[in-house]
């Protein structure tokens, strides 16, 4: 299922957090029952109190029950974490969408239809009454806001689909296996977070100062220092990738896709996994060792990776689709 503009606009992201709270309650209950089995049942089947083959079988059953309850509690807690993260991402996507719509309607006086498509009223770009620079500025604003709307919907859809995949991966349908296949379709285990943040750990508590435009400028300068010069449109391509991948949140993290299931979730502005980041990161002049949570370092590594894989940023599949109107954004 794909999230629509109207669904995201009218959604109640608090439902994610309410659901997460329910999963937490179930996890806590499972742990309580595991403790009950250990504390209340085991004492009655100890040597001297109850011996023999039947006692051995009973002890095995108790151990197995405790293990299953503890394992279930861990899976339930994982779902809680995934839901909390997805709820935060979905809520941010909704806020980004609503902010873009407000700016389009209230600041620029554009029209936004029921599918989130922006139309510029003719008088705003009438060459008879508006100069060339004003018309260009107006069209650029419409294109930027349209990207923000589409990117917000994309991220919300990723979060929504990811939760479903995570649930299917950790609690597969009857006949399925949480460890076989590629998540819900086969290959590398459950499609969902396995509790491992990877070598660089979880996002820091304090976010860095600055904004996306500043971070992009700094990253381009670092790339230039390392002999990589970008074209005149590349800054806008980077901004577009960031908008779709993270919404400009340097501490964004994906806890539900196949990368997360494999123990190395995608992180930061450009959503790079630790391995890719470490392979393509470049040290800033006079700076510390690159860090995936540093927004400039993350952009540098993401761009360097994209250039090595696709030859140019214009050839990144998602960007190419948008440039040539051949489809929507896809992850790179």
mmCIF file with all atom_site columns, C-alpha atoms in Angstrom, residues 79-264:
data_model
loop_
_atom_site.group_PDB
_atom_site.id
_atom_site.type_symbol
_atom_site.label_atom_id
_atom_site.label_alt_id
_atom_site.label_comp_id
_atom_site.label_asym_id
_atom_site.label_entity_id
_atom_site.label_seq_id
_atom_site.pdbx_PDB_ins_code
_atom_site.Cartn_x
_atom_site.Cartn_y
_atom_site.Cartn_z
_atom_site.occupancy
_atom_site.B_iso_or_equiv
_atom_site.pdbx_formal_charge
_atom_site.auth_seq_id
_atom_site.auth_comp_id
_atom_site.auth_asym_id
_atom_site.auth_atom_id
_atom_site.pdbx_PDB_model_num
ATOM 1   C CA . UNK A 1 79  ? 8.642  -3.880  17.647  1.00 0.00 ? 79  UNK A CA 1
ATOM 2   C CA . UNK A 1 80  ? 8.157  -1.161  20.262  1.00 0.00 ? 80  UNK A CA 1
ATOM 3   C CA . UNK A 1 81  ? 11.450 0.476   19.233  1.00 0.00 ? 81  UNK A CA 1
ATOM 4   C CA . UNK A 1 82  ? 10.622 0.207   15.525  1.00 0.00 ? 82  UNK A CA 1
ATOM 5   C CA . UNK A 1 83  ? 7.170  1.730   16.090  1.00 0.00 ? 83  UNK A CA 1
ATOM 6   C CA . UNK A 1 84  ? 8.578  4.626   18.113  1.00 0.00 ? 84  UNK A CA 1
ATOM 7   C CA . UNK A 1 85  ? 11.122 5.414   15.388  1.00 0.00 ? 85  UNK A CA 1
ATOM 8   C CA . UNK A 1 86  ? 8.544  5.009   12.623  1.00 0.00 ? 86  UNK A CA 1
ATOM 9   C CA . UNK A 1 87  ? 6.129  7.243   14.516  1.00 0.00 ? 87  UNK A CA 1
ATOM 10  C CA . UNK A 1 88  ? 8.762  9.955   14.801  1.00 0.00 ? 88  UNK A CA 1
ATOM 11  C CA . UNK A 1 89  ? 9.576  9.700   11.086  1.00 0.00 ? 89  UNK A CA 1
ATOM 12  C CA . UNK A 1 90  ? 5.909  9.672   10.072  1.00 0.00 ? 90  UNK A CA 1
ATOM 13  C CA . UNK A 1 91  ? 5.148  12.664  12.281  1.00 0.00 ? 91  UNK A CA 1
ATOM 14  C CA . UNK A 1 92  ? 8.098  14.598  10.857  1.00 0.00 ? 92  UNK A CA 1
ATOM 15  C CA . UNK A 1 93  ? 7.008  13.729  7.313   1.00 0.00 ? 93  UNK A CA 1
ATOM 16  C CA . UNK A 1 94  ? 3.525  15.023  8.059   1.00 0.00 ? 94  UNK A CA 1
ATOM 17  C CA . UNK A 1 95  ? 4.921  18.241  9.539   1.00 0.00 ? 95  UNK A CA 1
ATOM 18  C CA . UNK A 1 96  ? 7.137  18.723  6.472   1.00 0.00 ? 96  UNK A CA 1
ATOM 19  C CA . UNK A 1 97  ? 4.190  18.181  4.152   1.00 0.00 ? 97  UNK A CA 1
ATOM 20  C CA . UNK A 1 98  ? 1.913  20.588  6.008   1.00 0.00 ? 98  UNK A CA 1
ATOM 21  C CA . UNK A 1 99  ? 4.668  23.213  6.198   1.00 0.00 ? 99  UNK A CA 1
ATOM 22  C CA . UNK A 1 100 ? 5.263  22.946  2.442   1.00 0.00 ? 100 UNK A CA 1
ATOM 23  C CA . UNK A 1 101 ? 1.551  23.263  1.716   1.00 0.00 ? 101 UNK A CA 1
ATOM 24  C CA . UNK A 1 102 ? 1.212  26.294  3.986   1.00 0.00 ? 102 UNK A CA 1
ATOM 25  C CA . UNK A 1 103 ? 4.182  27.978  2.337   1.00 0.00 ? 103 UNK A CA 1
ATOM 26  C CA . UNK A 1 104 ? 2.827  27.183  -1.122  1.00 0.00 ? 104 UNK A CA 1
ATOM 27  C CA . UNK A 1 105 ? -0.621 28.561  -0.359  1.00 0.00 ? 105 UNK A CA 1
ATOM 28  C CA . UNK A 1 106 ? 0.019  31.379  2.117   1.00 0.00 ? 106 UNK A CA 1
ATOM 29  C CA . UNK A 1 107 ? 3.420  32.712  1.038   1.00 0.00 ? 107 UNK A CA 1
ATOM 30  C CA . UNK A 1 108 ? 3.400  32.093  -2.715  1.00 0.00 ? 108 UNK A CA 1
ATOM 31  C CA . UNK A 1 109 ? -0.347 31.886  -3.346  1.00 0.00 ? 109 UNK A CA 1
ATOM 32  C CA . UNK A 1 110 ? 0.028  28.674  -5.317  1.00 0.00 ? 110 UNK A CA 1
ATOM 33  C CA . UNK A 1 111 ? -2.813 26.189  -5.697  1.00 0.00 ? 111 UNK A CA 1
ATOM 34  C CA . UNK A 1 112 ? -2.470 22.697  -4.137  1.00 0.00 ? 112 UNK A CA 1
ATOM 35  C CA . UNK A 1 113 ? -4.962 20.070  -5.296  1.00 0.00 ? 113 UNK A CA 1
ATOM 36  C CA . UNK A 1 114 ? -6.259 17.000  -3.475  1.00 0.00 ? 114 UNK A CA 1
ATOM 37  C CA . UNK A 1 115 ? -3.316 14.911  -4.626  1.00 0.00 ? 115 UNK A CA 1
ATOM 38  C CA . UNK A 1 116 ? -0.705 17.401  -3.429  1.00 0.00 ? 116 UNK A CA 1
ATOM 39  C CA . UNK A 1 117 ? 0.108  18.772  -6.872  1.00 0.00 ? 117 UNK A CA 1
ATOM 40  C CA . UNK A 1 118 ? 1.124  22.425  -7.017  1.00 0.00 ? 118 UNK A CA 1
ATOM 41  C CA . UNK A 1 119 ? -0.156 24.737  -9.749  1.00 0.00 ? 119 UNK A CA 1
ATOM 42  C CA . UNK A 1 120 ? 1.091  28.280  -10.271 1.00 0.00 ? 120 UNK A CA 1
ATOM 43  C CA . UNK A 1 121 ? -1.767 30.682  -11.074 1.00 0.00 ? 121 UNK A CA 1
ATOM 44  C CA . UNK A 1 122 ? -1.183 32.347  -14.451 1.00 0.00 ? 122 UNK A CA 1
ATOM 45  C CA . UNK A 1 123 ? -0.936 35.942  -13.144 1.00 0.00 ? 123 UNK A CA 1
ATOM 46  C CA . UNK A 1 124 ? 2.061  35.005  -10.970 1.00 0.00 ? 124 UNK A CA 1
ATOM 47  C CA . UNK A 1 125 ? 4.161  34.115  -14.014 1.00 0.00 ? 125 UNK A CA 1
ATOM 48  C CA . UNK A 1 126 ? 2.594  36.369  -16.630 1.00 0.00 ? 126 UNK A CA 1
ATOM 49  C CA . UNK A 1 127 ? 5.491  37.858  -18.649 1.00 0.00 ? 127 UNK A CA 1
ATOM 50  C CA . UNK A 1 128 ? 3.359  40.918  -19.297 1.00 0.00 ? 128 UNK A CA 1
ATOM 51  C CA . UNK A 1 129 ? 3.340  41.902  -15.638 1.00 0.00 ? 129 UNK A CA 1
ATOM 52  C CA . UNK A 1 130 ? 6.280  39.955  -14.133 1.00 0.00 ? 130 UNK A CA 1
ATOM 53  C CA . UNK A 1 131 ? 9.954  40.287  -14.963 1.00 0.00 ? 131 UNK A CA 1
ATOM 54  C CA . UNK A 1 132 ? 12.063 37.281  -15.930 1.00 0.00 ? 132 UNK A CA 1
ATOM 55  C CA . UNK A 1 133 ? 13.828 36.971  -12.570 1.00 0.00 ? 133 UNK A CA 1
ATOM 56  C CA . UNK A 1 134 ? 10.531 37.002  -10.674 1.00 0.00 ? 134 UNK A CA 1
ATOM 57  C CA . UNK A 1 135 ? 9.070  34.324  -12.922 1.00 0.00 ? 135 UNK A CA 1
ATOM 58  C CA . UNK A 1 136 ? 12.172 32.148  -12.499 1.00 0.00 ? 136 UNK A CA 1
ATOM 59  C CA . UNK A 1 137 ? 12.109 32.602  -8.729  1.00 0.00 ? 137 UNK A CA 1
ATOM 60  C CA . UNK A 1 138 ? 8.414  31.700  -8.607  1.00 0.00 ? 138 UNK A CA 1
ATOM 61  C CA . UNK A 1 139 ? 8.868  28.564  -10.695 1.00 0.00 ? 139 UNK A CA 1
ATOM 62  C CA . UNK A 1 140 ? 11.853 27.483  -8.623  1.00 0.00 ? 140 UNK A CA 1
ATOM 63  C CA . UNK A 1 141 ? 9.846  27.941  -5.430  1.00 0.00 ? 141 UNK A CA 1
ATOM 64  C CA . UNK A 1 142 ? 7.036  25.798  -6.809  1.00 0.00 ? 142 UNK A CA 1
ATOM 65  C CA . UNK A 1 143 ? 9.473  23.060  -7.839  1.00 0.00 ? 143 UNK A CA 1
ATOM 66  C CA . UNK A 1 144 ? 11.175 23.097  -4.437  1.00 0.00 ? 144 UNK A CA 1
ATOM 67  C CA . UNK A 1 145 ? 7.898  22.901  -2.526  1.00 0.00 ? 145 UNK A CA 1
ATOM 68  C CA . UNK A 1 146 ? 6.608  20.153  -4.816  1.00 0.00 ? 146 UNK A CA 1
ATOM 69  C CA . UNK A 1 147 ? 9.748  18.148  -4.040  1.00 0.00 ? 147 UNK A CA 1
ATOM 70  C CA . UNK A 1 148 ? 9.177  18.644  -0.315  1.00 0.00 ? 148 UNK A CA 1
ATOM 71  C CA . UNK A 1 149 ? 5.591  17.383  -0.603  1.00 0.00 ? 149 UNK A CA 1
ATOM 72  C CA . UNK A 1 150 ? 6.556  14.320  -2.644  1.00 0.00 ? 150 UNK A CA 1
ATOM 73  C CA . UNK A 1 151 ? 9.542  13.593  -0.409  1.00 0.00 ? 151 UNK A CA 1
ATOM 74  C CA . UNK A 1 152 ? 7.365  13.742  2.714   1.00 0.00 ? 152 UNK A CA 1
ATOM 75  C CA . UNK A 1 153 ? 4.916  11.260  1.187   1.00 0.00 ? 153 UNK A CA 1
ATOM 76  C CA . UNK A 1 154 ? 7.806  8.993   0.151   1.00 0.00 ? 154 UNK A CA 1
ATOM 77  C CA . UNK A 1 155 ? 9.280  8.958   3.672   1.00 0.00 ? 155 UNK A CA 1
ATOM 78  C CA . UNK A 1 156 ? 5.884  8.351   5.288   1.00 0.00 ? 156 UNK A CA 1
ATOM 79  C CA . UNK A 1 157 ? 5.261  5.446   2.921   1.00 0.00 ? 157 UNK A CA 1
ATOM 80  C CA . UNK A 1 158 ? 8.692  3.997   3.735   1.00 0.00 ? 158 UNK A CA 1
ATOM 81  C CA . UNK A 1 159 ? 7.922  4.188   7.451   1.00 0.00 ? 159 UNK A CA 1
ATOM 82  C CA . UNK A 1 160 ? 4.469  2.648   7.066   1.00 0.00 ? 160 UNK A CA 1
ATOM 83  C CA . UNK A 1 161 ? 5.679  -0.193  4.833   1.00 0.00 ? 161 UNK A CA 1
ATOM 84  C CA . UNK A 1 162 ? 8.698  -0.735  7.050   1.00 0.00 ? 162 UNK A CA 1
ATOM 85  C CA . UNK A 1 163 ? 6.572  -1.357  10.132  1.00 0.00 ? 163 UNK A CA 1
ATOM 86  C CA . UNK A 1 164 ? 4.542  -3.980  8.258   1.00 0.00 ? 164 UNK A CA 1
ATOM 87  C CA . UNK A 1 165 ? 7.738  -5.674  7.073   1.00 0.00 ? 165 UNK A CA 1
ATOM 88  C CA . UNK A 1 166 ? 9.201  -5.592  10.565  1.00 0.00 ? 166 UNK A CA 1
ATOM 89  C CA . UNK A 1 167 ? 6.082  -7.218  12.016  1.00 0.00 ? 167 UNK A CA 1
ATOM 90  C CA . UNK A 1 168 ? 6.067  -9.881  9.316   1.00 0.00 ? 168 UNK A CA 1
ATOM 91  C CA . UNK A 1 169 ? 9.767  -10.528 9.842   1.00 0.00 ? 169 UNK A CA 1
ATOM 92  C CA . UNK A 1 170 ? 9.648  -10.904 13.601  1.00 0.00 ? 170 UNK A CA 1
ATOM 93  C CA . UNK A 1 171 ? 6.268  -12.644 13.732  1.00 0.00 ? 171 UNK A CA 1
ATOM 94  C CA . UNK A 1 172 ? 5.890  -14.421 10.372  1.00 0.00 ? 172 UNK A CA 1
ATOM 95  C CA . UNK A 1 173 ? 2.562  -15.860 9.170   1.00 0.00 ? 173 UNK A CA 1
ATOM 96  C CA . UNK A 1 174 ? 1.833  -19.521 9.935   1.00 0.00 ? 174 UNK A CA 1
ATOM 97  C CA . UNK A 1 175 ? 4.293  -21.682 8.044   1.00 0.00 ? 175 UNK A CA 1
ATOM 98  C CA . UNK A 1 176 ? 6.827  -18.864 7.722   1.00 0.00 ? 176 UNK A CA 1
ATOM 99  C CA . UNK A 1 177 ? 10.135 -18.492 9.514   1.00 0.00 ? 177 UNK A CA 1
ATOM 100 C CA . UNK A 1 178 ? 11.570 -15.437 11.254  1.00 0.00 ? 178 UNK A CA 1
ATOM 101 C CA . UNK A 1 179 ? 15.071 -16.486 10.249  1.00 0.00 ? 179 UNK A CA 1
ATOM 102 C CA . UNK A 1 180 ? 14.583 -17.885 6.750   1.00 0.00 ? 180 UNK A CA 1
ATOM 103 C CA . UNK A 1 181 ? 14.223 -15.988 3.528   1.00 0.00 ? 181 UNK A CA 1
ATOM 104 C CA . UNK A 1 182 ? 14.918 -12.333 2.849   1.00 0.00 ? 182 UNK A CA 1
ATOM 105 C CA . UNK A 1 183 ? 12.725 -10.839 5.473   1.00 0.00 ? 183 UNK A CA 1
ATOM 106 C CA . UNK A 1 184 ? 9.167  -11.404 4.296   1.00 0.00 ? 184 UNK A CA 1
ATOM 107 C CA . UNK A 1 185 ? 10.308 -12.615 0.881   1.00 0.00 ? 185 UNK A CA 1
ATOM 108 C CA . UNK A 1 186 ? 13.441 -14.668 1.544   1.00 0.00 ? 186 UNK A CA 1
ATOM 109 C CA . UNK A 1 187 ? 17.256 -14.200 1.927   1.00 0.00 ? 187 UNK A CA 1
ATOM 110 C CA . UNK A 1 188 ? 18.688 -12.545 4.988   1.00 0.00 ? 188 UNK A CA 1
ATOM 111 C CA . UNK A 1 189 ? 16.428 -13.089 7.957   1.00 0.00 ? 189 UNK A CA 1
ATOM 112 C CA . UNK A 1 190 ? 13.635 -10.843 9.244   1.00 0.00 ? 190 UNK A CA 1
ATOM 113 C CA . UNK A 1 191 ? 12.862 -7.596  7.476   1.00 0.00 ? 191 UNK A CA 1
ATOM 114 C CA . UNK A 1 192 ? 13.164 -5.370  10.487  1.00 0.00 ? 192 UNK A CA 1
ATOM 115 C CA . UNK A 1 193 ? 15.602 -4.149  13.078  1.00 0.00 ? 193 UNK A CA 1
ATOM 116 C CA . UNK A 1 194 ? 17.435 -6.875  14.979  1.00 0.00 ? 194 UNK A CA 1
ATOM 117 C CA . UNK A 1 195 ? 18.446 -4.625  17.857  1.00 0.00 ? 195 UNK A CA 1
ATOM 118 C CA . UNK A 1 196 ? 21.925 -3.836  16.508  1.00 0.00 ? 196 UNK A CA 1
ATOM 119 C CA . UNK A 1 197 ? 22.755 -0.186  15.750  1.00 0.00 ? 197 UNK A CA 1
ATOM 120 C CA . UNK A 1 198 ? 26.031 -1.116  14.062  1.00 0.00 ? 198 UNK A CA 1
ATOM 121 C CA . UNK A 1 199 ? 29.594 0.042   14.889  1.00 0.00 ? 199 UNK A CA 1
ATOM 122 C CA . UNK A 1 200 ? 28.760 3.766   14.988  1.00 0.00 ? 200 UNK A CA 1
ATOM 123 C CA . UNK A 1 201 ? 25.960 3.232   17.464  1.00 0.00 ? 201 UNK A CA 1
ATOM 124 C CA . UNK A 1 202 ? 22.655 5.027   17.923  1.00 0.00 ? 202 UNK A CA 1
ATOM 125 C CA . UNK A 1 203 ? 22.107 8.704   17.041  1.00 0.00 ? 203 UNK A CA 1
ATOM 126 C CA . UNK A 1 204 ? 23.664 11.190  19.494  1.00 0.00 ? 204 UNK A CA 1
ATOM 127 C CA . UNK A 1 205 ? 21.285 13.036  21.784  1.00 0.00 ? 205 UNK A CA 1
ATOM 128 C CA . UNK A 1 206 ? 22.321 16.520  20.658  1.00 0.00 ? 206 UNK A CA 1
ATOM 129 C CA . UNK A 1 207 ? 21.873 17.484  17.030  1.00 0.00 ? 207 UNK A CA 1
ATOM 130 C CA . UNK A 1 208 ? 24.505 19.622  15.272  1.00 0.00 ? 208 UNK A CA 1
ATOM 131 C CA . UNK A 1 209 ? 23.986 23.293  14.555  1.00 0.00 ? 209 UNK A CA 1
ATOM 132 C CA . UNK A 1 210 ? 23.507 24.547  11.017  1.00 0.00 ? 210 UNK A CA 1
ATOM 133 C CA . UNK A 1 211 ? 21.187 23.706  8.156   1.00 0.00 ? 211 UNK A CA 1
ATOM 134 C CA . UNK A 1 212 ? 21.165 21.535  5.056   1.00 0.00 ? 212 UNK A CA 1
ATOM 135 C CA . UNK A 1 213 ? 22.299 24.286  2.679   1.00 0.00 ? 213 UNK A CA 1
ATOM 136 C CA . UNK A 1 214 ? 25.333 25.072  4.868   1.00 0.00 ? 214 UNK A CA 1
ATOM 137 C CA . UNK A 1 215 ? 26.226 21.400  5.239   1.00 0.00 ? 215 UNK A CA 1
ATOM 138 C CA . UNK A 1 216 ? 26.019 20.871  1.474   1.00 0.00 ? 216 UNK A CA 1
ATOM 139 C CA . UNK A 1 217 ? 28.321 23.844  0.815   1.00 0.00 ? 217 UNK A CA 1
ATOM 140 C CA . UNK A 1 218 ? 30.854 22.544  3.328   1.00 0.00 ? 218 UNK A CA 1
ATOM 141 C CA . UNK A 1 219 ? 30.666 19.020  1.876   1.00 0.00 ? 219 UNK A CA 1
ATOM 142 C CA . UNK A 1 220 ? 31.274 20.306  -1.657  1.00 0.00 ? 220 UNK A CA 1
ATOM 143 C CA . UNK A 1 221 ? 34.341 22.153  -0.357  1.00 0.00 ? 221 UNK A CA 1
ATOM 144 C CA . UNK A 1 222 ? 35.669 18.952  1.265   1.00 0.00 ? 222 UNK A CA 1
ATOM 145 C CA . UNK A 1 223 ? 35.118 17.011  -1.964  1.00 0.00 ? 223 UNK A CA 1
ATOM 146 C CA . UNK A 1 224 ? 36.971 19.746  -3.857  1.00 0.00 ? 224 UNK A CA 1
ATOM 147 C CA . UNK A 1 225 ? 39.910 19.436  -1.436  1.00 0.00 ? 225 UNK A CA 1
ATOM 148 C CA . UNK A 1 226 ? 40.072 15.764  -2.379  1.00 0.00 ? 226 UNK A CA 1
ATOM 149 C CA . UNK A 1 227 ? 40.039 16.482  -6.108  1.00 0.00 ? 227 UNK A CA 1
ATOM 150 C CA . UNK A 1 228 ? 36.322 15.946  -6.743  1.00 0.00 ? 228 UNK A CA 1
ATOM 151 C CA . UNK A 1 229 ? 34.644 18.903  -8.424  1.00 0.00 ? 229 UNK A CA 1
ATOM 152 C CA . UNK A 1 230 ? 30.869 18.880  -8.817  1.00 0.00 ? 230 UNK A CA 1
ATOM 153 C CA . UNK A 1 231 ? 28.737 20.396  -11.555 1.00 0.00 ? 231 UNK A CA 1
ATOM 154 C CA . UNK A 1 232 ? 26.471 23.460  -11.277 1.00 0.00 ? 232 UNK A CA 1
ATOM 155 C CA . UNK A 1 233 ? 23.331 21.368  -10.638 1.00 0.00 ? 233 UNK A CA 1
ATOM 156 C CA . UNK A 1 234 ? 24.843 18.907  -8.197  1.00 0.00 ? 234 UNK A CA 1
ATOM 157 C CA . UNK A 1 235 ? 24.079 20.919  -5.058  1.00 0.00 ? 235 UNK A CA 1
ATOM 158 C CA . UNK A 1 236 ? 20.379 20.775  -5.908  1.00 0.00 ? 236 UNK A CA 1
ATOM 159 C CA . UNK A 1 237 ? 20.638 17.037  -6.608  1.00 0.00 ? 237 UNK A CA 1
ATOM 160 C CA . UNK A 1 238 ? 22.244 16.501  -3.201  1.00 0.00 ? 238 UNK A CA 1
ATOM 161 C CA . UNK A 1 239 ? 19.508 18.562  -1.556  1.00 0.00 ? 239 UNK A CA 1
ATOM 162 C CA . UNK A 1 240 ? 16.869 16.453  -3.310  1.00 0.00 ? 240 UNK A CA 1
ATOM 163 C CA . UNK A 1 241 ? 18.448 13.174  -2.175  1.00 0.00 ? 241 UNK A CA 1
ATOM 164 C CA . UNK A 1 242 ? 18.610 14.485  1.389   1.00 0.00 ? 242 UNK A CA 1
ATOM 165 C CA . UNK A 1 243 ? 14.981 15.638  1.274   1.00 0.00 ? 243 UNK A CA 1
ATOM 166 C CA . UNK A 1 244 ? 13.800 12.182  0.234   1.00 0.00 ? 244 UNK A CA 1
ATOM 167 C CA . UNK A 1 245 ? 16.195 10.114  2.328   1.00 0.00 ? 245 UNK A CA 1
ATOM 168 C CA . UNK A 1 246 ? 16.073 11.919  5.667   1.00 0.00 ? 246 UNK A CA 1
ATOM 169 C CA . UNK A 1 247 ? 14.029 15.099  5.371   1.00 0.00 ? 247 UNK A CA 1
ATOM 170 C CA . UNK A 1 248 ? 17.128 17.016  6.463   1.00 0.00 ? 248 UNK A CA 1
ATOM 171 C CA . UNK A 1 249 ? 17.415 15.206  9.810   1.00 0.00 ? 249 UNK A CA 1
ATOM 172 C CA . UNK A 1 250 ? 21.127 14.408  10.431  1.00 0.00 ? 250 UNK A CA 1
ATOM 173 C CA . UNK A 1 251 ? 20.121 11.863  13.070  1.00 0.00 ? 251 UNK A CA 1
ATOM 174 C CA . UNK A 1 252 ? 17.643 9.953   10.890  1.00 0.00 ? 252 UNK A CA 1
ATOM 175 C CA . UNK A 1 253 ? 17.950 6.172   11.156  1.00 0.00 ? 253 UNK A CA 1
ATOM 176 C CA . UNK A 1 254 ? 16.089 3.377   9.365   1.00 0.00 ? 254 UNK A CA 1
ATOM 177 C CA . UNK A 1 255 ? 15.323 0.469   11.696  1.00 0.00 ? 255 UNK A CA 1
ATOM 178 C CA . UNK A 1 256 ? 13.153 -1.678  9.434   1.00 0.00 ? 256 UNK A CA 1
ATOM 179 C CA . UNK A 1 257 ? 14.678 -2.401  6.025   1.00 0.00 ? 257 UNK A CA 1
ATOM 180 C CA . UNK A 1 258 ? 16.996 -5.247  4.978   1.00 0.00 ? 258 UNK A CA 1
ATOM 181 C CA . UNK A 1 259 ? 20.059 -3.254  6.051   1.00 0.00 ? 259 UNK A CA 1
ATOM 182 C CA . UNK A 1 260 ? 18.641 -2.913  9.567   1.00 0.00 ? 260 UNK A CA 1
ATOM 183 C CA . UNK A 1 261 ? 17.824 -6.621  9.623   1.00 0.00 ? 261 UNK A CA 1
ATOM 184 C CA . UNK A 1 262 ? 21.455 -7.352  8.755   1.00 0.00 ? 262 UNK A CA 1
ATOM 185 C CA . UNK A 1 263 ? 22.674 -5.249  11.681  1.00 0.00 ? 263 UNK A CA 1
ATOM 186 C CA . UNK A 1 264 ? 23.779 -2.091  9.875   1.00 0.00 ? 264 UNK A CA 1
#
